[in-house]
């Protein structure tokens, strides 16, 4: 679902954070009320009938839309953060990155078995962080898990959708 308004307002920064990478900066979408409303409306239409009880926002750009959408859906928000950022007992998941290892965590009491979870992040590239987030959330045995992105990079050979469990329904608003 490509949206001209969103594409026209998306900033691309060449060679950041390293040479050869075209960074897609969603902050230009967040600062524009029309874009913010469009993202929220489109996400609401995708998930209004899915029974979502909690939205897990991935640090940090994932926090923005997870909070806005949760209000519309009547759901709670769970923060998925890097280690040491959450104040209570956590559950962790580590994963390999291009140049090392990373870890994400959420509070131990954040999700229950009756929850229907929507994981949200701004961008799907290689999928490493979201795959780890899916594995982390599945440790809680929720009823269902969905994954959503504002942007999905499909023409850069990154194969971000590969490796997700087949039971994870993945959606994105913009495919580039």
PDB file of C-alpha atoms in Angstrom, residues 25-90:
ATOM      1  CA  UNK A  25      14.046   9.091   8.143  1.00  0.00           C
ATOM      2  CA  UNK A  26      10.464   8.779   9.425  1.00  0.00           C
ATOM      3  CA  UNK A  27      10.810  11.801  11.688  1.00  0.00           C
ATOM      4  CA  UNK A  28       9.730  13.943   8.728  1.00  0.00           C
ATOM      5  CA  UNK A  29       6.484  11.943   8.695  1.00  0.00           C
ATOM      6  CA  UNK A  30       5.992  12.332  12.447  1.00  0.00           C
ATOM      7  CA  UNK A  31       6.386  16.116  12.389  1.00  0.00           C
ATOM      8  CA  UNK A  32       3.734  16.504   9.668  1.00  0.00           C
ATOM      9  CA  UNK A  33       0.227  16.248  11.136  1.00  0.00           C
ATOM     10  CA  UNK A  34      -1.296  15.074   7.820  1.00  0.00           C
ATOM     11  CA  UNK A  35       1.262  12.265   7.552  1.00  0.00           C
ATOM     12  CA  UNK A  36       0.874  11.303  11.192  1.00  0.00           C
ATOM     13  CA  UNK A  37      -2.900  11.139  10.770  1.00  0.00           C
ATOM     14  CA  UNK A  38      -2.573   9.097   7.552  1.00  0.00           C
ATOM     15  CA  UNK A  39      -0.254   6.560   9.210  1.00  0.00           C
ATOM     16  CA  UNK A  40      -2.579   6.188  12.184  1.00  0.00           C
ATOM     17  CA  UNK A  41      -5.673   5.876   9.967  1.00  0.00           C
ATOM     18  CA  UNK A  42      -4.072   3.237   7.735  1.00  0.00           C
ATOM     19  CA  UNK A  43      -2.796   1.222  10.688  1.00  0.00           C
ATOM     20  CA  UNK A  44      -6.182   1.450  12.393  1.00  0.00           C
ATOM     21  CA  UNK A  45      -7.914   0.084   9.287  1.00  0.00           C
ATOM     22  CA  UNK A  46      -5.455  -2.830   9.174  1.00  0.00           C
ATOM     23  CA  UNK A  47      -5.932  -3.824  12.812  1.00  0.00           C
ATOM     24  CA  UNK A  48      -9.351  -2.602  13.989  1.00  0.00           C
ATOM     25  CA  UNK A  49     -10.890  -6.085  13.747  1.00  0.00           C
ATOM     26  CA  UNK A  50      -7.924  -8.167  14.954  1.00  0.00           C
ATOM     27  CA  UNK A  51      -8.632  -7.997  18.697  1.00  0.00           C
ATOM     28  CA  UNK A  52      -5.307  -6.334  19.512  1.00  0.00           C
ATOM     29  CA  UNK A  53      -4.897  -5.957  23.280  1.00  0.00           C
ATOM     30  CA  UNK A  54      -1.305  -4.652  23.392  1.00  0.00           C
ATOM     31  CA  UNK A  55       1.045  -2.965  20.977  1.00  0.00           C
ATOM     32  CA  UNK A  56       4.747  -3.553  21.481  1.00  0.00           C
ATOM     33  CA  UNK A  57       6.720  -0.526  20.270  1.00  0.00           C
ATOM     34  CA  UNK A  58      10.325  -1.187  19.275  1.00  0.00           C
ATOM     35  CA  UNK A  59      12.863   1.366  20.518  1.00  0.00           C
ATOM     36  CA  UNK A  60      12.650   4.173  19.754  1.00  0.00           C
ATOM     37  CA  UNK A  61      10.799   5.270  16.609  1.00  0.00           C
ATOM     38  CA  UNK A  62       8.346   2.408  17.126  1.00  0.00           C
ATOM     39  CA  UNK A  63       7.117   4.113  20.293  1.00  0.00           C
ATOM     40  CA  UNK A  64       5.471   6.951  18.370  1.00  0.00           C
ATOM     41  CA  UNK A  65       2.874   5.069  16.333  1.00  0.00           C
ATOM     42  CA  UNK A  66       2.409   2.260  18.852  1.00  0.00           C
ATOM     43  CA  UNK A  67       1.136   4.838  21.342  1.00  0.00           C
ATOM     44  CA  UNK A  68      -1.079   6.691  18.856  1.00  0.00           C
ATOM     45  CA  UNK A  69      -2.608   3.483  17.501  1.00  0.00           C
ATOM     46  CA  UNK A  70      -3.116   1.987  20.962  1.00  0.00           C
ATOM     47  CA  UNK A  71      -5.349   4.921  21.878  1.00  0.00           C
ATOM     48  CA  UNK A  72      -7.489   4.332  18.766  1.00  0.00           C
ATOM     49  CA  UNK A  73      -7.708   0.559  19.312  1.00  0.00           C
ATOM     50  CA  UNK A  74      -8.261   0.707  23.063  1.00  0.00           C
ATOM     51  CA  UNK A  75      -5.088  -1.318  23.612  1.00  0.00           C
ATOM     52  CA  UNK A  76      -2.128  -1.021  25.967  1.00  0.00           C
ATOM     53  CA  UNK A  77       1.462  -0.211  25.022  1.00  0.00           C
ATOM     54  CA  UNK A  78       4.515  -2.317  25.867  1.00  0.00           C
ATOM     55  CA  UNK A  79       7.999  -0.870  25.405  1.00  0.00           C
ATOM     56  CA  UNK A  80      10.683  -3.056  23.834  1.00  0.00           C
ATOM     57  CA  UNK A  81      14.027  -1.518  24.777  1.00  0.00           C
ATOM     58  CA  UNK A  82      17.751  -2.048  24.912  1.00  0.00           C
ATOM     59  CA  UNK A  83      19.107  -3.479  28.184  1.00  0.00           C
ATOM     60  CA  UNK A  84      19.193  -1.238  31.222  1.00  0.00           C
ATOM     61  CA  UNK A  85      16.398   1.096  30.095  1.00  0.00           C
ATOM     62  CA  UNK A  86      13.456  -0.603  31.842  1.00  0.00           C
ATOM     63  CA  UNK A  87      13.224  -0.284  35.644  1.00  0.00           C
ATOM     64  CA  UNK A  88      11.700  -3.650  36.607  1.00  0.00           C
ATOM     65  CA  UNK A  89      12.434  -7.342  35.993  1.00  0.00           C
ATOM     66  CA  UNK A  90      12.747  -8.099  32.283  1.00  0.00           C
TER      67      UNK A  90
END
